[in-house]
């Protein structure tokens, strides 16, 4: 038998060299791919509007109270605007999008993106709001609510497809359990939707 050749996984001009399932070289940076958005959170617009309405309503209510009391001035008005903006920042949901080989989350200030086909770790963080934490071979990190994946099977499909590729080349060694949990929840939700459409639930 000839000498076994190392497996090379190309990523944005970099190569990960794997031999016997072990990573030999890891690039310092892995550039996420571009390309069209193929899936997005279909509930984001509704939740974003609700966040804006809540922020504006709080500012308006506090301003009207001060006007009725005759206590409104520039300083107090600025405070109410700041409180409304703070509420908006707290309530504004991340916008989750995905494409061929990538998944991204965008908040008010910045976007974070990972290569789903080069994932190295997937773990779940439990708390008041459970989070799914994804890391790729370039060190990029994304956090998102797993409920977003459950509500958007197409987003889950792109993440799952990339994770399978990463597992095939030996990169993804931590994350089978949290991914399996999300997969079961997605399957259950799809089954319930089918039953509802058939009038059986």
PDB file of C-alpha atoms in Angstrom:
ATOM      1  CA  UNK A   1       0.000   0.000   0.000  1.00  0.00           C
ATOM      2  CA  UNK A   2       1.192   3.515  -0.737  1.00  0.00           C
ATOM      3  CA  UNK A   3       1.715   6.170   1.820  1.00  0.00           C
ATOM      4  CA  UNK A   4      -1.560   7.565   3.084  1.00  0.00           C
ATOM      5  CA  UNK A   5      -2.123  11.110   1.875  1.00  0.00           C
ATOM      6  CA  UNK A   6      -3.434  13.751   4.274  1.00  0.00           C
ATOM      7  CA  UNK A   7      -6.940  15.035   3.735  1.00  0.00           C
ATOM      8  CA  UNK A   8      -7.038  18.709   2.774  1.00  0.00           C
ATOM      9  CA  UNK A   9     -10.090  20.849   3.450  1.00  0.00           C
ATOM     10  CA  UNK A  10      -9.959  24.154   1.588  1.00  0.00           C
ATOM     11  CA  UNK A  11     -11.409  27.191   3.346  1.00  0.00           C
ATOM     12  CA  UNK A  12     -11.114  30.691   1.927  1.00  0.00           C
ATOM     13  CA  UNK A  13      -7.635  30.061   0.564  1.00  0.00           C
ATOM     14  CA  UNK A  14      -6.450  28.199   3.690  1.00  0.00           C
ATOM     15  CA  UNK A  15      -6.060  24.463   4.121  1.00  0.00           C
ATOM     16  CA  UNK A  16      -6.679  22.251   7.110  1.00  0.00           C
ATOM     17  CA  UNK A  17      -4.443  19.201   6.891  1.00  0.00           C
ATOM     18  CA  UNK A  18      -5.899  16.121   8.534  1.00  0.00           C
ATOM     19  CA  UNK A  19      -4.267  12.717   8.911  1.00  0.00           C
ATOM     20  CA  UNK A  20      -6.046   9.776  10.435  1.00  0.00           C
ATOM     21  CA  UNK A  21      -8.892  12.026  11.515  1.00  0.00           C
ATOM     22  CA  UNK A  22      -6.552  14.384  13.429  1.00  0.00           C
ATOM     23  CA  UNK A  23      -6.099  18.033  12.625  1.00  0.00           C
ATOM     24  CA  UNK A  24      -2.493  18.831  11.725  1.00  0.00           C
ATOM     25  CA  UNK A  25      -2.730  22.511  10.872  1.00  0.00           C
ATOM     26  CA  UNK A  26      -5.268  25.123  11.832  1.00  0.00           C
ATOM     27  CA  UNK A  27      -5.357  28.509  10.133  1.00  0.00           C
ATOM     28  CA  UNK A  28      -5.347  31.621  12.265  1.00  0.00           C
ATOM     29  CA  UNK A  29      -8.343  32.961  10.404  1.00  0.00           C
ATOM     30  CA  UNK A  30     -11.018  31.342   8.285  1.00  0.00           C
ATOM     31  CA  UNK A  31     -12.923  33.751   6.089  1.00  0.00           C
ATOM     32  CA  UNK A  32     -16.637  32.996   6.047  1.00  0.00           C
ATOM     33  CA  UNK A  33     -18.005  32.500   2.556  1.00  0.00           C
ATOM     34  CA  UNK A  34     -20.181  35.060   0.908  1.00  0.00           C
ATOM     35  CA  UNK A  35     -23.151  34.178  -1.192  1.00  0.00           C
ATOM     36  CA  UNK A  36     -26.875  34.625  -1.074  1.00  0.00           C
ATOM     37  CA  UNK A  37     -28.969  34.308   2.056  1.00  0.00           C
ATOM     38  CA  UNK A  38     -30.875  31.056   1.612  1.00  0.00           C
ATOM     39  CA  UNK A  39     -32.740  30.993   4.934  1.00  0.00           C
ATOM     40  CA  UNK A  40     -33.758  33.520   7.572  1.00  0.00           C
ATOM     41  CA  UNK A  41     -35.797  33.763  10.768  1.00  0.00           C
ATOM     42  CA  UNK A  42     -39.336  34.219   9.526  1.00  0.00           C
ATOM     43  CA  UNK A  43     -40.487  35.586  12.923  1.00  0.00           C
ATOM     44  CA  UNK A  44     -37.808  38.284  13.159  1.00  0.00           C
ATOM     45  CA  UNK A  45     -39.757  41.140  11.573  1.00  0.00           C
ATOM     46  CA  UNK A  46     -42.741  40.647  13.882  1.00  0.00           C
ATOM     47  CA  UNK A  47     -40.533  40.474  16.992  1.00  0.00           C
ATOM     48  CA  UNK A  48     -38.475  43.486  15.868  1.00  0.00           C
ATOM     49  CA  UNK A  49     -41.645  45.559  15.354  1.00  0.00           C
ATOM     50  CA  UNK A  50     -42.850  44.584  18.834  1.00  0.00           C
ATOM     51  CA  UNK A  51     -39.509  45.728  20.291  1.00  0.00           C
ATOM     52  CA  UNK A  52     -39.748  49.104  18.515  1.00  0.00           C
ATOM     53  CA  UNK A  53     -43.373  49.579  19.615  1.00  0.00           C
ATOM     54  CA  UNK A  54     -42.436  48.823  23.233  1.00  0.00           C
ATOM     55  CA  UNK A  55     -39.537  51.310  23.216  1.00  0.00           C
ATOM     56  CA  UNK A  56     -41.604  54.072  21.612  1.00  0.00           C
ATOM     57  CA  UNK A  57     -44.581  53.387  23.886  1.00  0.00           C
ATOM     58  CA  UNK A  58     -42.446  53.631  27.038  1.00  0.00           C
ATOM     59  CA  UNK A  59     -40.875  56.904  25.885  1.00  0.00           C
ATOM     60  CA  UNK A  60     -44.269  58.317  24.890  1.00  0.00           C
ATOM     61  CA  UNK A  61     -45.989  57.328  28.131  1.00  0.00           C
ATOM     62  CA  UNK A  62     -43.289  58.843  30.357  1.00  0.00           C
ATOM     63  CA  UNK A  63     -43.202  62.025  28.259  1.00  0.00           C
ATOM     64  CA  UNK A  64     -46.998  62.422  28.420  1.00  0.00           C
ATOM     65  CA  UNK A  65     -46.966  61.970  32.195  1.00  0.00           C
ATOM     66  CA  UNK A  66     -44.373  64.736  32.524  1.00  0.00           C
ATOM     67  CA  UNK A  67     -46.330  66.975  30.154  1.00  0.00           C
ATOM     68  CA  UNK A  68     -49.497  66.500  32.209  1.00  0.00           C
ATOM     69  CA  UNK A  69     -47.588  67.438  35.357  1.00  0.00           C
ATOM     70  CA  UNK A  70     -45.823  70.337  33.659  1.00  0.00           C
ATOM     71  CA  UNK A  71     -42.471  68.833  34.613  1.00  0.00           C
ATOM     72  CA  UNK A  72     -41.081  68.063  31.176  1.00  0.00           C
ATOM     73  CA  UNK A  73     -37.740  69.646  30.317  1.00  0.00           C
ATOM     74  CA  UNK A  74     -34.814  68.766  28.067  1.00  0.00           C
ATOM     75  CA  UNK A  75     -33.014  66.647  30.663  1.00  0.00           C
ATOM     76  CA  UNK A  76     -36.048  64.578  31.629  1.00  0.00           C
ATOM     77  CA  UNK A  77     -37.070  64.158  28.002  1.00  0.00           C
ATOM     78  CA  UNK A  78     -33.574  62.882  27.194  1.00  0.00           C
ATOM     79  CA  UNK A  79     -33.808  60.414  30.088  1.00  0.00           C
ATOM     80  CA  UNK A  80     -37.103  59.010  28.775  1.00  0.00           C
ATOM     81  CA  UNK A  81     -35.654  58.642  25.271  1.00  0.00           C
ATOM     82  CA  UNK A  82     -32.644  56.820  26.737  1.00  0.00           C
ATOM     83  CA  UNK A  83     -34.916  54.474  28.706  1.00  0.00           C
ATOM     84  CA  UNK A  84     -36.925  53.720  25.571  1.00  0.00           C
ATOM     85  CA  UNK A  85     -33.719  53.012  23.628  1.00  0.00           C
ATOM     86  CA  UNK A  86     -32.497  50.724  26.414  1.00  0.00           C
ATOM     87  CA  UNK A  87     -35.743  48.752  26.347  1.00  0.00           C
ATOM     88  CA  UNK A  88     -35.441  48.470  22.559  1.00  0.00           C
ATOM     89  CA  UNK A  89     -31.887  47.138  22.871  1.00  0.00           C
ATOM     90  CA  UNK A  90     -32.990  44.530  25.415  1.00  0.00           C
ATOM     91  CA  UNK A  91     -36.018  43.344  23.434  1.00  0.00           C
ATOM     92  CA  UNK A  92     -34.584  43.506  19.899  1.00  0.00           C
ATOM     93  CA  UNK A  93     -34.043  39.921  18.692  1.00  0.00           C
ATOM     94  CA  UNK A  94     -30.972  38.766  16.799  1.00  0.00           C
ATOM     95  CA  UNK A  95     -31.501  38.340  13.082  1.00  0.00           C
ATOM     96  CA  UNK A  96     -30.414  34.815  12.136  1.00  0.00           C
ATOM     97  CA  UNK A  97     -29.585  34.021   8.502  1.00  0.00           C
ATOM     98  CA  UNK A  98     -27.869  31.137   6.743  1.00  0.00           C
ATOM     99  CA  UNK A  99     -26.470  30.213   3.361  1.00  0.00           C
ATOM    100  CA  UNK A 100     -24.305  27.582   1.744  1.00  0.00           C
ATOM    101  CA  UNK A 101     -21.756  26.684   4.430  1.00  0.00           C
ATOM    102  CA  UNK A 102     -22.424  29.552   6.857  1.00  0.00           C
ATOM    103  CA  UNK A 103     -24.729  30.818   9.577  1.00  0.00           C
ATOM    104  CA  UNK A 104     -24.839  34.383  10.925  1.00  0.00           C
ATOM    105  CA  UNK A 105     -26.482  36.373  13.695  1.00  0.00           C
ATOM    106  CA  UNK A 106     -26.842  40.153  13.565  1.00  0.00           C
ATOM    107  CA  UNK A 107     -27.567  42.311  16.598  1.00  0.00           C
ATOM    108  CA  UNK A 108     -27.930  46.077  16.836  1.00  0.00           C
ATOM    109  CA  UNK A 109     -24.189  46.700  16.484  1.00  0.00           C
ATOM    110  CA  UNK A 110     -22.491  43.844  14.647  1.00  0.00           C
ATOM    111  CA  UNK A 111     -22.799  40.582  12.770  1.00  0.00           C
ATOM    112  CA  UNK A 112     -21.182  37.312  13.829  1.00  0.00           C
ATOM    113  CA  UNK A 113     -20.720  34.474  11.370  1.00  0.00           C
ATOM    114  CA  UNK A 114     -19.396  30.917  11.462  1.00  0.00           C
ATOM    115  CA  UNK A 115     -18.528  28.356   8.826  1.00  0.00           C
ATOM    116  CA  UNK A 116     -20.962  25.535   9.456  1.00  0.00           C
ATOM    117  CA  UNK A 117     -18.912  23.181   7.272  1.00  0.00           C
ATOM    118  CA  UNK A 118     -15.849  23.873   9.459  1.00  0.00           C
ATOM    119  CA  UNK A 119     -17.469  23.664  12.887  1.00  0.00           C
ATOM    120  CA  UNK A 120     -15.259  22.349  15.672  1.00  0.00           C
ATOM    121  CA  UNK A 121     -17.594  22.693  18.660  1.00  0.00           C
ATOM    122  CA  UNK A 122     -21.306  22.910  19.359  1.00  0.00           C
ATOM    123  CA  UNK A 123     -22.509  23.183  22.935  1.00  0.00           C
ATOM    124  CA  UNK A 124     -25.621  24.238  24.791  1.00  0.00           C
ATOM    125  CA  UNK A 125     -25.640  26.844  27.553  1.00  0.00           C
ATOM    126  CA  UNK A 126     -28.667  26.639  29.848  1.00  0.00           C
ATOM    127  CA  UNK A 127     -29.951  29.673  31.675  1.00  0.00           C
ATOM    128  CA  UNK A 128     -32.945  31.984  31.608  1.00  0.00           C
ATOM    129  CA  UNK A 129     -32.726  31.707  27.824  1.00  0.00           C
ATOM    130  CA  UNK A 130     -30.931  28.569  26.543  1.00  0.00           C
ATOM    131  CA  UNK A 131     -28.257  29.290  23.950  1.00  0.00           C
ATOM    132  CA  UNK A 132     -26.592  27.145  21.305  1.00  0.00           C
ATOM    133  CA  UNK A 133     -22.914  28.104  20.963  1.00  0.00           C
ATOM    134  CA  UNK A 134     -21.122  27.347  17.681  1.00  0.00           C
ATOM    135  CA  UNK A 135     -17.377  27.626  17.019  1.00  0.00           C
ATOM    136  CA  UNK A 136     -15.549  27.056  13.746  1.00  0.00           C
ATOM    137  CA  UNK A 137     -11.962  26.238  12.804  1.00  0.00           C
ATOM    138  CA  UNK A 138     -11.053  29.909  12.484  1.00  0.00           C
ATOM    139  CA  UNK A 139     -12.151  30.739  16.028  1.00  0.00           C
ATOM    140  CA  UNK A 140     -15.386  32.488  15.028  1.00  0.00           C
ATOM    141  CA  UNK A 141     -18.208  32.116  17.547  1.00  0.00           C
ATOM    142  CA  UNK A 142     -21.977  32.466  17.262  1.00  0.00           C
ATOM    143  CA  UNK A 143     -24.659  32.191  19.937  1.00  0.00           C
ATOM    144  CA  UNK A 144     -28.339  31.751  19.160  1.00  0.00           C
ATOM    145  CA  UNK A 145     -31.557  30.592  20.754  1.00  0.00           C
ATOM    146  CA  UNK A 146     -32.210  26.974  19.653  1.00  0.00           C
ATOM    147  CA  UNK A 147     -35.917  27.858  19.490  1.00  0.00           C
ATOM    148  CA  UNK A 148     -35.112  29.916  16.372  1.00  0.00           C
ATOM    149  CA  UNK A 149     -33.922  26.722  14.649  1.00  0.00           C
ATOM    150  CA  UNK A 150     -37.010  24.831  15.807  1.00  0.00           C
ATOM    151  CA  UNK A 151     -39.300  27.537  14.404  1.00  0.00           C
ATOM    152  CA  UNK A 152     -37.340  27.725  11.133  1.00  0.00           C
ATOM    153  CA  UNK A 153     -36.626  24.243   9.737  1.00  0.00           C
ATOM    154  CA  UNK A 154     -34.795  25.707   6.727  1.00  0.00           C
ATOM    155  CA  UNK A 155     -32.267  27.418   9.020  1.00  0.00           C
ATOM    156  CA  UNK A 156     -31.813  24.121  10.825  1.00  0.00           C
ATOM    157  CA  UNK A 157     -31.320  22.308   7.520  1.00  0.00           C
ATOM    158  CA  UNK A 158     -28.371  24.540   6.568  1.00  0.00           C
ATOM    159  CA  UNK A 159     -26.775  24.205  10.004  1.00  0.00           C
ATOM    160  CA  UNK A 160     -27.252  20.439  10.071  1.00  0.00           C
ATOM    161  CA  UNK A 161     -25.868  20.018   6.545  1.00  0.00           C
ATOM    162  CA  UNK A 162     -22.725  21.973   7.411  1.00  0.00           C
ATOM    163  CA  UNK A 163     -22.287  20.139  10.724  1.00  0.00           C
ATOM    164  CA  UNK A 164     -22.447  16.778   8.944  1.00  0.00           C
ATOM    165  CA  UNK A 165     -19.684  17.876   6.585  1.00  0.00           C
ATOM    166  CA  UNK A 166     -17.537  19.052   9.495  1.00  0.00           C
ATOM    167  CA  UNK A 167     -18.081  15.735  11.265  1.00  0.00           C
ATOM    168  CA  UNK A 168     -17.200  13.774   8.109  1.00  0.00           C
ATOM    169  CA  UNK A 169     -13.763  15.403   7.813  1.00  0.00           C
ATOM    170  CA  UNK A 170     -13.084  14.970  11.533  1.00  0.00           C
ATOM    171  CA  UNK A 171     -13.392  18.594  12.648  1.00  0.00           C
ATOM    172  CA  UNK A 172     -16.586  18.444  14.702  1.00  0.00           C
ATOM    173  CA  UNK A 173     -15.926  16.198  17.695  1.00  0.00           C
ATOM    174  CA  UNK A 174     -18.016  17.958  20.338  1.00  0.00           C
ATOM    175  CA  UNK A 175     -21.667  18.674  19.787  1.00  0.00           C
ATOM    176  CA  UNK A 176     -23.528  15.492  18.886  1.00  0.00           C
ATOM    177  CA  UNK A 177     -25.876  15.680  21.893  1.00  0.00           C
ATOM    178  CA  UNK A 178     -27.091  19.310  21.558  1.00  0.00           C
ATOM    179  CA  UNK A 179     -27.512  18.901  17.790  1.00  0.00           C
ATOM    180  CA  UNK A 180     -29.495  15.693  18.284  1.00  0.00           C
ATOM    181  CA  UNK A 181     -31.771  17.473  20.779  1.00  0.00           C
ATOM    182  CA  UNK A 182     -32.484  20.269  18.302  1.00  0.00           C
ATOM    183  CA  UNK A 183     -33.096  17.715  15.538  1.00  0.00           C
ATOM    184  CA  UNK A 184     -35.721  15.938  17.661  1.00  0.00           C
ATOM    185  CA  UNK A 185     -37.465  19.219  18.466  1.00  0.00           C
ATOM    186  CA  UNK A 186     -37.487  20.231  14.783  1.00  0.00           C
ATOM    187  CA  UNK A 187     -38.931  16.844  13.774  1.00  0.00           C
ATOM    188  CA  UNK A 188     -41.620  17.101  16.472  1.00  0.00           C
ATOM    189  CA  UNK A 189     -42.581  20.615  15.384  1.00  0.00           C
ATOM    190  CA  UNK A 190     -42.763  19.629  11.706  1.00  0.00           C
ATOM    191  CA  UNK A 191     -44.965  16.657  12.630  1.00  0.00           C
ATOM    192  CA  UNK A 192     -47.294  18.923  14.638  1.00  0.00           C
ATOM    193  CA  UNK A 193     -47.566  21.354  11.718  1.00  0.00           C
ATOM    194  CA  UNK A 194     -48.480  18.516   9.376  1.00  0.00           C
ATOM    195  CA  UNK A 195     -51.143  17.313  11.797  1.00  0.00           C
ATOM    196  CA  UNK A 196     -52.553  20.831  12.136  1.00  0.00           C
ATOM    197  CA  UNK A 197     -52.705  21.237   8.370  1.00  0.00           C
ATOM    198  CA  UNK A 198     -54.501  17.896   8.111  1.00  0.00           C
ATOM    199  CA  UNK A 199     -56.975  18.958  10.818  1.00  0.00           C
ATOM    200  CA  UNK A 200     -55.932  16.124  13.117  1.00  0.00           C
ATOM    201  CA  UNK A 201     -54.786  18.250  16.051  1.00  0.00           C
TER     202      UNK A 201
END
